mmCIF file of C-alpha atoms and ligand atoms in Angstrom:
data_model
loop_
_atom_site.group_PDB
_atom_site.id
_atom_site.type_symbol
_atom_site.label_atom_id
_atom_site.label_comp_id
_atom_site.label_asym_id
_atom_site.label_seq_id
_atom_site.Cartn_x
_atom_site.Cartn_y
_atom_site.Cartn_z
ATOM 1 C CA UNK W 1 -3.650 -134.660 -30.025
ATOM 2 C CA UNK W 2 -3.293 -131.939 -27.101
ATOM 3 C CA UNK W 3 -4.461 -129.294 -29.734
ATOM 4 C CA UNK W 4 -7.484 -131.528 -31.058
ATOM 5 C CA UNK W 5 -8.453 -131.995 -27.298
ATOM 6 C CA UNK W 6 -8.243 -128.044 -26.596
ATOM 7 C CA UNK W 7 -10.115 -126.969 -29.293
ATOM 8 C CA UNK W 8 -13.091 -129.608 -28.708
ATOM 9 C CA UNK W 9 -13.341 -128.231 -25.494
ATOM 10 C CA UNK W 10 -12.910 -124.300 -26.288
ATOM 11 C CA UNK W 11 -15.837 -125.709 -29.106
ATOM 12 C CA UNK W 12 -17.976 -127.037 -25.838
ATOM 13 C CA UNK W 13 -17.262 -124.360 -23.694
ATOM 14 C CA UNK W 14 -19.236 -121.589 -26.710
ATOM 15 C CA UNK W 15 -22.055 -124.182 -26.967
ATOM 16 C CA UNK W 16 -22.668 -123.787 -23.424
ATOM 17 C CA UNK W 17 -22.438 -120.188 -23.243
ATOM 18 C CA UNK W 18 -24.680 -119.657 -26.123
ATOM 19 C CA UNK W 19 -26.885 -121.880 -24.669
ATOM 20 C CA UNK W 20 -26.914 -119.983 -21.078
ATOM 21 C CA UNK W 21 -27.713 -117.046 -22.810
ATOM 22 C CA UNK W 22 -30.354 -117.749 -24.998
ATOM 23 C CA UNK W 23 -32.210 -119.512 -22.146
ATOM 24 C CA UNK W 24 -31.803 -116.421 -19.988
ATOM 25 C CA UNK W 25 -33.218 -114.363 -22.802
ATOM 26 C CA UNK W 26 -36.081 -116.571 -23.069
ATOM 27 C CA UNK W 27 -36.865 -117.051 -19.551
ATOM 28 C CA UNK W 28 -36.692 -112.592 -19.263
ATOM 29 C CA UNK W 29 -38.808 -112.686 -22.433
ATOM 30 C CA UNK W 30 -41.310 -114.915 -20.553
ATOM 31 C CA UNK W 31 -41.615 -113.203 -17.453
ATOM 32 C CA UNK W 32 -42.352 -109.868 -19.086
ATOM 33 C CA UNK W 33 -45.035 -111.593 -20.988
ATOM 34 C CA UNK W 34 -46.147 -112.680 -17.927
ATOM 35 C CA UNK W 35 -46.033 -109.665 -15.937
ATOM 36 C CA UNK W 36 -48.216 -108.003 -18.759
ATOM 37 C CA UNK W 37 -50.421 -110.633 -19.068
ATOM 38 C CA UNK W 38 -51.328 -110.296 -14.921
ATOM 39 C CA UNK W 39 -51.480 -106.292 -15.277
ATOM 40 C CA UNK W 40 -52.753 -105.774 -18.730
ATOM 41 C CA UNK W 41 -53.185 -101.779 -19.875
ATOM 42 C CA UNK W 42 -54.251 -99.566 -16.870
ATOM 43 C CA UNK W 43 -57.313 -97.348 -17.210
ATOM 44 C CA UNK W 44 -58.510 -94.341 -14.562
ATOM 45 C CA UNK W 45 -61.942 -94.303 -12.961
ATOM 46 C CA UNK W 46 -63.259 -91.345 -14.197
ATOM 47 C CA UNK W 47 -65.226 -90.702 -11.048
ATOM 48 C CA UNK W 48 -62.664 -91.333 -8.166
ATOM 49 C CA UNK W 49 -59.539 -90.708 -10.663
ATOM 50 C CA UNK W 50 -57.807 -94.438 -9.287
ATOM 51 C CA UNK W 51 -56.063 -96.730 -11.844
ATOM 52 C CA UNK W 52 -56.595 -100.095 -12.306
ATOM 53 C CA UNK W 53 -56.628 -102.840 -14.594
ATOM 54 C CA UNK W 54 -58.640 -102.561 -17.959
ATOM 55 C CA UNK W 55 -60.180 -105.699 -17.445
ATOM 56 C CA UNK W 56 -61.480 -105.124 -13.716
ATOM 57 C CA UNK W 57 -62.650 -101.557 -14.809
ATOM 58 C CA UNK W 58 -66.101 -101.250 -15.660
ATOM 59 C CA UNK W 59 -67.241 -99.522 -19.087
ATOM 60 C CA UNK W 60 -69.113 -96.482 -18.769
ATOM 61 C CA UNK W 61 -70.147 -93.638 -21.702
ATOM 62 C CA UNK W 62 -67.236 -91.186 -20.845
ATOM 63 C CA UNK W 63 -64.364 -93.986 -19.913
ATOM 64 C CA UNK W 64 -64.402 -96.764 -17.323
ATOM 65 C CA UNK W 65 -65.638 -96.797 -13.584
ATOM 66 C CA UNK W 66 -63.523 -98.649 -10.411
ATOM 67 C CA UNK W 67 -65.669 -101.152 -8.772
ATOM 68 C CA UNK W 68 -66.094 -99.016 -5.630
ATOM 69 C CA UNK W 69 -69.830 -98.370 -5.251
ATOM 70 C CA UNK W 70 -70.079 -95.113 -4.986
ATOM 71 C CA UNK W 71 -68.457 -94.819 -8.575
ATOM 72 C CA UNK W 72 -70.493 -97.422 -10.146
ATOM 73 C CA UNK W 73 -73.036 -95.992 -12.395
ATOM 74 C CA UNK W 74 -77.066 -96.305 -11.059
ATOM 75 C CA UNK W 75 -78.350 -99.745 -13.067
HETATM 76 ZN ZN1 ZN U 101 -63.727 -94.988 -8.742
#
């Protein structure tokens, strides 16, 4: 009975530990999809040379342009 006892609880104790570090897996996976999601892939102004997000940059003909005025292109 003693020996049926310690091996139910050796069997919970791996259950739990599996399950700590699976959610810790998913919860790092998570954040780095978050993380990316904020940043996304960094471009350069090709006027002023600054990096910043692709999706605030502004497409131009040779690459992408900050949103400073001086490096936005004449419209
Ligand atoms: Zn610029």
């Amino acid at each position: 009975m003693g020996k049926l006892l310690f091996w139910i609880i050796v069997a919970f104790i791996v259950l739990l530990a599996v399950r700590l570090v699976g959610s810790a897996q998913a919860r790092k996976r998570r954040d780095r999809d978050a993380a990316q999601r904020v940043t996304g892939p960094m471009v350069r102004c090709t006027k002023c040379g600054v990096f910043l997000p692709k999706a605030d940059a502004v497409p131009v003909a040779d690459g992408y342009r900050c949103r400073e005025p001086a490096c936005l292109p004449p419209s």
